[in-house]
Amino acid sequence: MDGSIPAWAQARFGEHAGRVQGAIWRALDETAQGVADIRAVSRNKKGFAPGGERAVDQFELLVDELVGLAIEGTEVVSTGSWYDLPLVLNTLIYPVHTQKGDDQADRWPRRTLSKLMKEIFAATAAGRRWVADPLTGFNVEADLRASLADLAGRDPRPRLVLVVYEMDRSGLKRVWWGEAELSDESGAIRWLTDRSPLIAPLATPLAPVANETGDDRFDSGELPDLPMAGRPAEERRSGQPLDTERADETNDDAVESDEN
């Protein structure tokens, strides 16, 4: 088992756990790059443009990356709002941004907990106990919109994995993930699994080069014996390069560079 993949994720996603983890990281890393690009060109000092880019990209890129894995049974779930969520192996994956990851481990990371987010918790396995012990002012049976009521009616209900990522002006810093439930209407969270660091995927290793010993390699055979000779003093004083140092002339040499 890959030591960078937590046991709960291995149990949840099986042989696909590493690919799912890598897809989530790539989506968030690309989100950070998009935010940086917008910040570089925006003249808005309030941060609305970069914030809007992050809010949209975090969902759209996550869906694109996970759907691109082509894992059987993957769905794009409508939330009944302006964004969709990926459902992979009966697990709904929700990204949420924070600037203080360590300080808010047991709280909803955003300033407020929206009604839609309450519905998402309620529609998944994490919200089963709300049927018997509903949150104040929230009726699980009546308040779920149609797309999420469909999830709640499945057997088994989908799991909910929160992907909490820390991002600031320097870019993507840290990411945690795990299954969680909402404990009360104030935004308290109880983690049902470890709140595990999500590790960036390793770079693709270089392919090993075969140890060929045959005589058909380009560098096989004995090295040539090149005679050494001094350059006449007159040529050295002229400042002209040796013929072997002069670049071959091509048609492109006469064309002015597009960079000028």
PDB file of C-alpha atoms in Angstrom:
ATOM      1  CA  MET A   1       0.000   0.000   0.000  1.00  0.00           C
ATOM      2  CA  ASP A   2       1.246   3.483  -0.861  1.00  0.00           C
ATOM      3  CA  GLY A   3       2.149   5.177   2.421  1.00  0.00           C
ATOM      4  CA  SER A   4       0.815   8.512   1.122  1.00  0.00           C
ATOM      5  CA  ILE A   5      -2.729   7.109   0.828  1.00  0.00           C
ATOM      6  CA  PRO A   6      -4.627   6.848   4.151  1.00  0.00           C
ATOM      7  CA  ALA A   7      -6.224   3.523   5.063  1.00  0.00           C
ATOM      8  CA  TRP A   8      -9.765   4.933   4.895  1.00  0.00           C
ATOM      9  CA  ALA A   9      -9.191   6.173   1.308  1.00  0.00           C
ATOM     10  CA  GLN A  10      -7.719   2.823   0.317  1.00  0.00           C
ATOM     11  CA  ALA A  11     -10.824   1.122   1.707  1.00  0.00           C
ATOM     12  CA  ARG A  12     -13.162   3.625   0.056  1.00  0.00           C
ATOM     13  CA  PHE A  13     -11.580   3.796  -3.419  1.00  0.00           C
ATOM     14  CA  GLY A  14      -9.664   0.516  -3.579  1.00  0.00           C
ATOM     15  CA  GLU A  15      -7.243   0.201  -6.494  1.00  0.00           C
ATOM     16  CA  HIS A  16      -8.262   3.673  -7.690  1.00  0.00           C
ATOM     17  CA  ALA A  17      -7.257   5.483  -4.469  1.00  0.00           C
ATOM     18  CA  GLY A  18      -3.963   6.776  -5.808  1.00  0.00           C
ATOM     19  CA  ARG A  19      -5.544   8.031  -9.016  1.00  0.00           C
ATOM     20  CA  VAL A  20      -8.358   9.747  -7.136  1.00  0.00           C
ATOM     21  CA  GLN A  21      -5.881  11.446  -4.813  1.00  0.00           C
ATOM     22  CA  GLY A  22      -3.757  12.599  -7.739  1.00  0.00           C
ATOM     23  CA  ALA A  23      -6.783  13.933  -9.634  1.00  0.00           C
ATOM     24  CA  ILE A  24      -7.919  15.974  -6.625  1.00  0.00           C
ATOM     25  CA  TRP A  25      -4.468  17.481  -6.182  1.00  0.00           C
ATOM     26  CA  ARG A  26      -4.156  18.368  -9.882  1.00  0.00           C
ATOM     27  CA  ALA A  27      -7.554  20.085  -9.846  1.00  0.00           C
ATOM     28  CA  LEU A  28      -6.676  22.213  -6.825  1.00  0.00           C
ATOM     29  CA  ASP A  29      -3.191  22.997  -8.102  1.00  0.00           C
ATOM     30  CA  GLU A  30      -4.654  24.159 -11.421  1.00  0.00           C
ATOM     31  CA  THR A  31      -7.211  26.197  -9.478  1.00  0.00           C
ATOM     32  CA  ALA A  32      -4.374  27.956  -7.660  1.00  0.00           C
ATOM     33  CA  GLN A  33      -2.626  28.685 -10.949  1.00  0.00           C
ATOM     34  CA  GLY A  34      -5.815  30.134 -12.426  1.00  0.00           C
ATOM     35  CA  VAL A  35      -6.278  32.377  -9.400  1.00  0.00           C
ATOM     36  CA  ALA A  36      -2.693  33.606  -9.713  1.00  0.00           C
ATOM     37  CA  ASP A  37      -3.226  34.386 -13.403  1.00  0.00           C
ATOM     38  CA  ILE A  38      -6.370  36.408 -12.684  1.00  0.00           C
ATOM     39  CA  ARG A  39      -4.721  38.244  -9.809  1.00  0.00           C
ATOM     40  CA  ALA A  40      -1.831  39.225 -12.080  1.00  0.00           C
ATOM     41  CA  VAL A  41      -4.065  40.963 -14.630  1.00  0.00           C
ATOM     42  CA  SER A  42      -6.967  42.184 -12.496  1.00  0.00           C
ATOM     43  CA  ARG A  43      -7.066  45.836 -11.458  1.00  0.00           C
ATOM     44  CA  ASN A  44      -9.716  45.073  -8.842  1.00  0.00           C
ATOM     45  CA  LYS A  45      -8.100  45.582  -5.432  1.00  0.00           C
ATOM     46  CA  LYS A  46     -10.971  43.938  -3.551  1.00  0.00           C
ATOM     47  CA  GLY A  47     -10.047  40.432  -4.656  1.00  0.00           C
ATOM     48  CA  PHE A  48     -13.452  39.708  -6.184  1.00  0.00           C
ATOM     49  CA  ALA A  49     -12.066  38.495  -9.508  1.00  0.00           C
ATOM     50  CA  PRO A  50      -9.535  36.004  -8.059  1.00  0.00           C
ATOM     51  CA  GLY A  51     -12.106  34.851  -5.517  1.00  0.00           C
ATOM     52  CA  GLY A  52     -14.650  34.195  -8.222  1.00  0.00           C
ATOM     53  CA  GLU A  53     -12.103  32.286 -10.276  1.00  0.00           C
ATOM     54  CA  ARG A  54     -11.244  30.079  -7.304  1.00  0.00           C
ATOM     55  CA  ALA A  55     -14.876  29.437  -6.433  1.00  0.00           C
ATOM     56  CA  VAL A  56     -15.743  28.273  -9.938  1.00  0.00           C
ATOM     57  CA  ASP A  57     -12.540  26.402 -10.743  1.00  0.00           C
ATOM     58  CA  GLN A  58     -12.502  24.380  -7.532  1.00  0.00           C
ATOM     59  CA  PHE A  59     -15.682  22.608  -8.642  1.00  0.00           C
ATOM     60  CA  GLU A  60     -15.328  22.521 -12.423  1.00  0.00           C
ATOM     61  CA  LEU A  61     -11.719  21.324 -12.467  1.00  0.00           C
ATOM     62  CA  LEU A  62     -12.419  18.714  -9.793  1.00  0.00           C
ATOM     63  CA  VAL A  63     -15.297  17.316 -11.832  1.00  0.00           C
ATOM     64  CA  ASP A  64     -13.202  17.321 -15.017  1.00  0.00           C
ATOM     65  CA  GLU A  65     -10.254  15.538 -13.394  1.00  0.00           C
ATOM     66  CA  LEU A  66     -12.308  12.844 -11.675  1.00  0.00           C
ATOM     67  CA  VAL A  67     -14.585  12.195 -14.643  1.00  0.00           C
ATOM     68  CA  GLY A  68     -11.427  11.948 -16.744  1.00  0.00           C
ATOM     69  CA  LEU A  69     -10.296   8.946 -14.709  1.00  0.00           C
ATOM     70  CA  ALA A  70     -13.149   6.986 -16.323  1.00  0.00           C
ATOM     71  CA  ILE A  71     -13.814   4.958 -13.174  1.00  0.00           C
ATOM     72  CA  GLU A  72     -16.941   2.885 -13.681  1.00  0.00           C
ATOM     73  CA  GLY A  73     -19.983   4.361 -11.947  1.00  0.00           C
ATOM     74  CA  THR A  74     -18.635   7.922 -11.745  1.00  0.00           C
ATOM     75  CA  GLU A  75     -21.407  10.533 -11.904  1.00  0.00           C
ATOM     76  CA  VAL A  76     -21.739  14.293 -12.050  1.00  0.00           C
ATOM     77  CA  VAL A  77     -24.308  15.254  -9.411  1.00  0.00           C
ATOM     78  CA  SER A  78     -26.306  18.449  -9.760  1.00  0.00           C
ATOM     79  CA  THR A  79     -26.625  20.371  -6.525  1.00  0.00           C
ATOM     80  CA  GLY A  80     -29.571  22.398  -7.831  1.00  0.00           C
ATOM     81  CA  SER A  81     -27.307  25.442  -7.719  1.00  0.00           C
ATOM     82  CA  TRP A  82     -24.640  26.810 -10.074  1.00  0.00           C
ATOM     83  CA  TYR A  83     -22.092  24.042  -9.450  1.00  0.00           C
ATOM     84  CA  ASP A  84     -21.953  20.258  -9.743  1.00  0.00           C
ATOM     85  CA  LEU A  85     -20.102  17.684  -7.647  1.00  0.00           C
ATOM     86  CA  PRO A  86     -18.336  14.439  -8.602  1.00  0.00           C
ATOM     87  CA  LEU A  87     -19.596  11.131  -7.257  1.00  0.00           C
ATOM     88  CA  VAL A  88     -16.896   8.446  -7.409  1.00  0.00           C
ATOM     89  CA  LEU A  89     -17.552   4.910  -6.184  1.00  0.00           C
ATOM     90  CA  ASN A  90     -20.644   6.137  -4.314  1.00  0.00           C
ATOM     91  CA  THR A  91     -18.612   8.871  -2.632  1.00  0.00           C
ATOM     92  CA  LEU A  92     -19.514  12.539  -3.060  1.00  0.00           C
ATOM     93  CA  ILE A  93     -16.401  14.748  -3.018  1.00  0.00           C
ATOM     94  CA  TYR A  94     -16.711  18.357  -1.890  1.00  0.00           C
ATOM     95  CA  PRO A  95     -13.838  20.910  -1.988  1.00  0.00           C
ATOM     96  CA  VAL A  96     -13.828  23.748   0.529  1.00  0.00           C
ATOM     97  CA  HIS A  97     -11.318  26.571   0.855  1.00  0.00           C
ATOM     98  CA  THR A  98      -9.725  27.774   4.074  1.00  0.00           C
ATOM     99  CA  GLN A  99      -6.967  30.171   5.015  1.00  0.00           C
ATOM    100  CA  LYS A 100      -6.528  28.743   8.515  1.00  0.00           C
ATOM    101  CA  GLY A 101      -6.541  24.999   8.150  1.00  0.00           C
ATOM    102  CA  ASP A 102      -5.092  24.115  11.543  1.00  0.00           C
ATOM    103  CA  ASP A 103      -7.343  26.507  13.476  1.00  0.00           C
ATOM    104  CA  GLN A 104     -10.593  25.247  11.975  1.00  0.00           C
ATOM    105  CA  ALA A 105     -10.167  21.485  11.976  1.00  0.00           C
ATOM    106  CA  ASP A 106     -13.462  20.872  13.806  1.00  0.00           C
ATOM    107  CA  ARG A 107     -15.475  23.718  12.306  1.00  0.00           C
ATOM    108  CA  TRP A 108     -16.933  24.425   8.898  1.00  0.00           C
ATOM    109  CA  PRO A 109     -14.037  26.356   7.305  1.00  0.00           C
ATOM    110  CA  ARG A 110     -16.118  29.108   5.731  1.00  0.00           C
ATOM    111  CA  ARG A 111     -17.671  32.060   7.495  1.00  0.00           C
ATOM    112  CA  THR A 112     -21.193  30.660   7.308  1.00  0.00           C
ATOM    113  CA  LEU A 113     -22.809  27.302   6.631  1.00  0.00           C
ATOM    114  CA  SER A 114     -25.283  27.622   3.773  1.00  0.00           C
ATOM    115  CA  LYS A 115     -28.611  25.845   3.575  1.00  0.00           C
ATOM    116  CA  LEU A 116     -27.342  24.026   0.483  1.00  0.00           C
ATOM    117  CA  MET A 117     -24.392  22.670   2.426  1.00  0.00           C
ATOM    118  CA  LYS A 118     -26.727  21.441   5.152  1.00  0.00           C
ATOM    119  CA  GLU A 119     -28.679  19.631   2.456  1.00  0.00           C
ATOM    120  CA  ILE A 120     -25.520  18.038   1.070  1.00  0.00           C
ATOM    121  CA  PHE A 121     -24.616  16.725   4.508  1.00  0.00           C
ATOM    122  CA  ALA A 122     -28.187  15.517   5.010  1.00  0.00           C
ATOM    123  CA  ALA A 123     -28.370  13.742   1.642  1.00  0.00           C
ATOM    124  CA  THR A 124     -25.323  11.589   2.362  1.00  0.00           C
ATOM    125  CA  ALA A 125     -24.615   8.869   4.894  1.00  0.00           C
ATOM    126  CA  ALA A 126     -23.319  11.508   7.291  1.00  0.00           C
ATOM    127  CA  GLY A 127     -26.848  12.912   7.655  1.00  0.00           C
ATOM    128  CA  ARG A 128     -28.779   9.749   8.534  1.00  0.00           C
ATOM    129  CA  ARG A 129     -29.109  10.609  12.220  1.00  0.00           C
ATOM    130  CA  TRP A 130     -30.737  13.939  11.347  1.00  0.00           C
ATOM    131  CA  VAL A 131     -33.930  12.116  10.450  1.00  0.00           C
ATOM    132  CA  ALA A 132     -34.398  11.174  14.107  1.00  0.00           C
ATOM    133  CA  ASP A 133     -32.622  14.232  15.531  1.00  0.00           C
ATOM    134  CA  PRO A 134     -33.073  17.092  13.026  1.00  0.00           C
ATOM    135  CA  LEU A 135     -31.180  20.340  13.209  1.00  0.00           C
ATOM    136  CA  THR A 136     -33.088  23.349  14.479  1.00  0.00           C
ATOM    137  CA  GLY A 137     -35.289  24.717  11.722  1.00  0.00           C
ATOM    138  CA  PHE A 138     -34.232  22.067   9.183  1.00  0.00           C
ATOM    139  CA  ASN A 139     -36.564  19.308   8.034  1.00  0.00           C
ATOM    140  CA  VAL A 140     -34.558  16.637   6.272  1.00  0.00           C
ATOM    141  CA  GLU A 141     -37.556  15.086   4.552  1.00  0.00           C
ATOM    142  CA  ALA A 142     -39.069  18.368   3.334  1.00  0.00           C
ATOM    143  CA  ASP A 143     -36.106  20.656   2.710  1.00  0.00           C
ATOM    144  CA  LEU A 144     -33.988  18.598   0.304  1.00  0.00           C
ATOM    145  CA  ARG A 145     -34.089  19.780  -3.302  1.00  0.00           C
ATOM    146  CA  ALA A 146     -34.881  17.127  -5.916  1.00  0.00           C
ATOM    147  CA  SER A 147     -31.324  16.367  -7.058  1.00  0.00           C
ATOM    148  CA  LEU A 148     -30.145  15.785  -3.487  1.00  0.00           C
ATOM    149  CA  ALA A 149     -33.296  13.924  -2.475  1.00  0.00           C
ATOM    150  CA  ASP A 150     -32.333  11.407  -5.156  1.00  0.00           C
ATOM    151  CA  LEU A 151     -29.022  10.825  -3.368  1.00  0.00           C
ATOM    152  CA  ALA A 152     -30.736  10.477  -0.008  1.00  0.00           C
ATOM    153  CA  GLY A 153     -33.009   7.794  -1.450  1.00  0.00           C
ATOM    154  CA  ARG A 154     -30.192   5.544  -2.600  1.00  0.00           C
ATOM    155  CA  ASP A 155     -29.264   2.386  -0.742  1.00  0.00           C
ATOM    156  CA  PRO A 156     -26.594   2.659   0.421  1.00  0.00           C
ATOM    157  CA  ARG A 157     -26.476   6.413   0.701  1.00  0.00           C
ATOM    158  CA  PRO A 158     -23.339   8.006  -0.768  1.00  0.00           C
ATOM    159  CA  ARG A 159     -20.493   8.873   1.569  1.00  0.00           C
ATOM    160  CA  LEU A 160     -19.322  12.486   1.818  1.00  0.00           C
ATOM    161  CA  VAL A 161     -15.604  13.281   1.631  1.00  0.00           C
ATOM    162  CA  LEU A 162     -14.564  16.844   2.402  1.00  0.00           C
ATOM    163  CA  VAL A 163     -11.404  18.128   0.717  1.00  0.00           C
ATOM    164  CA  VAL A 164     -10.259  21.118   2.770  1.00  0.00           C
ATOM    165  CA  TYR A 165      -7.512  23.061   1.054  1.00  0.00           C
ATOM    166  CA  GLU A 166      -5.436  25.976   2.267  1.00  0.00           C
ATOM    167  CA  MET A 167      -4.631  28.567  -0.370  1.00  0.00           C
ATOM    168  CA  ASP A 168      -3.374  32.125  -0.168  1.00  0.00           C
ATOM    169  CA  ARG A 169      -1.502  34.562  -2.405  1.00  0.00           C
ATOM    170  CA  SER A 170       1.484  32.228  -2.473  1.00  0.00           C
ATOM    171  CA  GLY A 171      -0.633  29.450  -3.997  1.00  0.00           C
ATOM    172  CA  LEU A 172      -1.812  26.025  -2.843  1.00  0.00           C
ATOM    173  CA  LYS A 173      -0.242  25.248   0.522  1.00  0.00           C
ATOM    174  CA  ARG A 174      -1.840  22.209   2.151  1.00  0.00           C
ATOM    175  CA  VAL A 175      -4.762  19.873   1.567  1.00  0.00           C
ATOM    176  CA  TRP A 176      -6.627  17.559   3.959  1.00  0.00           C
ATOM    177  CA  TRP A 177      -9.411  15.104   3.247  1.00  0.00           C
ATOM    178  CA  GLY A 178     -11.666  12.707   5.086  1.00  0.00           C
ATOM    179  CA  GLU A 179     -15.258  11.678   5.730  1.00  0.00           C
ATOM    180  CA  ALA A 180     -17.116  14.044   8.036  1.00  0.00           C
ATOM    181  CA  GLU A 181     -20.548  14.842   9.397  1.00  0.00           C
ATOM    182  CA  LEU A 182     -22.106  18.037  10.650  1.00  0.00           C
ATOM    183  CA  SER A 183     -22.704  17.896  14.395  1.00  0.00           C
ATOM    184  CA  ASP A 184     -24.974  20.914  14.828  1.00  0.00           C
ATOM    185  CA  GLU A 185     -26.409  23.918  13.041  1.00  0.00           C
ATOM    186  CA  SER A 186     -23.541  26.160  14.160  1.00  0.00           C
ATOM    187  CA  GLY A 187     -21.080  24.397  11.833  1.00  0.00           C
ATOM    188  CA  ALA A 188     -19.328  21.991  14.199  1.00  0.00           C
ATOM    189  CA  ILE A 189     -17.828  19.036  12.299  1.00  0.00           C
ATOM    190  CA  ARG A 190     -17.072  15.535  13.502  1.00  0.00           C
ATOM    191  CA  TRP A 191     -14.580  13.593  11.412  1.00  0.00           C
ATOM    192  CA  LEU A 192     -15.694  10.030  10.790  1.00  0.00           C
ATOM    193  CA  THR A 193     -12.254   9.087   9.487  1.00  0.00           C
ATOM    194  CA  ASP A 194      -8.823  10.552  10.015  1.00  0.00           C
ATOM    195  CA  ARG A 195      -8.470  14.090   8.703  1.00  0.00           C
ATOM    196  CA  SER A 196      -5.596  13.053   6.487  1.00  0.00           C
ATOM    197  CA  PRO A 197      -3.083  15.138   4.530  1.00  0.00           C
ATOM    198  CA  LEU A 198      -3.637  14.784   0.800  1.00  0.00           C
ATOM    199  CA  ILE A 199      -0.207  14.410  -0.750  1.00  0.00           C
ATOM    200  CA  ALA A 200       0.817  15.717  -4.160  1.00  0.00           C
ATOM    201  CA  PRO A 201       1.384  12.885  -6.634  1.00  0.00           C
ATOM    202  CA  LEU A 202       4.970  11.994  -7.352  1.00  0.00           C
ATOM    203  CA  ALA A 203       6.469  13.161 -10.626  1.00  0.00           C
ATOM    204  CA  THR A 204       6.624  10.554 -13.357  1.00  0.00           C
ATOM    205  CA  PRO A 205       9.974   8.771 -12.975  1.00  0.00           C
ATOM    206  CA  LEU A 206      12.403   8.719 -15.833  1.00  0.00           C
ATOM    207  CA  ALA A 207      12.334   5.517 -17.836  1.00  0.00           C
ATOM    208  CA  PRO A 208      15.408   3.347 -17.248  1.00  0.00           C
ATOM    209  CA  VAL A 209      17.811   3.020 -20.153  1.00  0.00           C
ATOM    210  CA  ALA A 210      18.651  -0.510 -21.148  1.00  0.00           C
ATOM    211  CA  ASN A 211      22.243  -1.580 -20.650  1.00  0.00           C
ATOM    212  CA  GLU A 212      23.060  -2.446 -24.228  1.00  0.00           C
ATOM    213  CA  THR A 213      26.413  -4.023 -24.954  1.00  0.00           C
ATOM    214  CA  GLY A 214      26.032  -4.724 -28.669  1.00  0.00           C
ATOM    215  CA  ASP A 215      28.046  -3.037 -31.413  1.00  0.00           C
ATOM    216  CA  ASP A 216      25.034  -1.290 -33.003  1.00  0.00           C
ATOM    217  CA  ARG A 217      24.968   1.644 -30.570  1.00  0.00           C
ATOM    218  CA  PHE A 218      25.801   5.057 -31.949  1.00  0.00           C
ATOM    219  CA  ASP A 219      28.705   5.434 -29.508  1.00  0.00           C
ATOM    220  CA  SER A 220      30.117   1.953 -29.866  1.00  0.00           C
ATOM    221  CA  GLY A 221      33.588   1.396 -31.249  1.00  0.00           C
ATOM    222  CA  GLU A 222      36.921   3.016 -30.581  1.00  0.00           C
ATOM    223  CA  LEU A 223      37.307   6.761 -30.265  1.00  0.00           C
ATOM    224  CA  PRO A 224      39.027   8.419 -33.240  1.00  0.00           C
ATOM    225  CA  ASP A 225      42.569   9.640 -32.816  1.00  0.00           C
ATOM    226  CA  LEU A 226      42.406  13.327 -33.731  1.00  0.00           C
ATOM    227  CA  PRO A 227      45.701  15.109 -34.303  1.00  0.00           C
ATOM    228  CA  MET A 228      46.277  18.320 -32.383  1.00  0.00           C
ATOM    229  CA  ALA A 229      47.721  21.311 -34.194  1.00  0.00           C
ATOM    230  CA  GLY A 230      48.480  24.887 -33.232  1.00  0.00           C
ATOM    231  CA  ARG A 231      46.822  27.844 -34.952  1.00  0.00           C
ATOM    232  CA  PRO A 232      49.111  30.213 -36.859  1.00  0.00           C
ATOM    233  CA  ALA A 233      49.754  33.541 -35.126  1.00  0.00           C
ATOM    234  CA  GLU A 234      48.319  35.535 -38.070  1.00  0.00           C
ATOM    235  CA  GLU A 235      44.946  33.766 -37.755  1.00  0.00           C
ATOM    236  CA  ARG A 236      44.868  34.259 -34.014  1.00  0.00           C
ATOM    237  CA  ARG A 237      45.480  38.025 -34.432  1.00  0.00           C
ATOM    238  CA  SER A 238      42.756  38.336 -37.102  1.00  0.00           C
ATOM    239  CA  GLY A 239      39.989  37.490 -34.617  1.00  0.00           C
ATOM    240  CA  GLN A 240      38.210  35.307 -37.171  1.00  0.00           C
ATOM    241  CA  PRO A 241      36.627  32.100 -35.830  1.00  0.00           C
ATOM    242  CA  LEU A 242      37.772  28.724 -37.005  1.00  0.00           C
ATOM    243  CA  ASP A 243      35.796  27.205 -39.836  1.00  0.00           C
ATOM    244  CA  THR A 244      34.556  24.476 -37.523  1.00  0.00           C
ATOM    245  CA  GLU A 245      33.082  27.140 -35.179  1.00  0.00           C
ATOM    246  CA  ARG A 246      31.094  29.013 -37.826  1.00  0.00           C
ATOM    247  CA  ALA A 247      27.342  28.248 -37.816  1.00  0.00           C
ATOM    248  CA  ASP A 248      25.755  26.867 -40.938  1.00  0.00           C
ATOM    249  CA  GLU A 249      23.814  29.541 -42.786  1.00  0.00           C
ATOM    250  CA  THR A 250      20.105  28.858 -43.327  1.00  0.00           C
ATOM    251  CA  ASN A 251      17.199  30.813 -44.709  1.00  0.00           C
ATOM    252  CA  ASP A 252      16.039  31.492 -41.148  1.00  0.00           C
ATOM    253  CA  ASP A 253      19.230  33.366 -40.341  1.00  0.00           C
ATOM    254  CA  ALA A 254      18.132  36.194 -42.607  1.00  0.00           C
ATOM    255  CA  VAL A 255      14.694  36.533 -40.959  1.00  0.00           C
ATOM    256  CA  GLU A 256      14.261  38.975 -38.093  1.00  0.00           C
ATOM    257  CA  SER A 257      13.129  37.289 -34.881  1.00  0.00           C
ATOM    258  CA  ASP A 258       9.505  37.702 -33.830  1.00  0.00           C
ATOM    259  CA  GLU A 259      10.776  38.575 -30.348  1.00  0.00           C
ATOM    260  CA  ASN A 260      12.328  41.827 -31.507  1.00  0.00           C
TER     261      ASN A 260
END
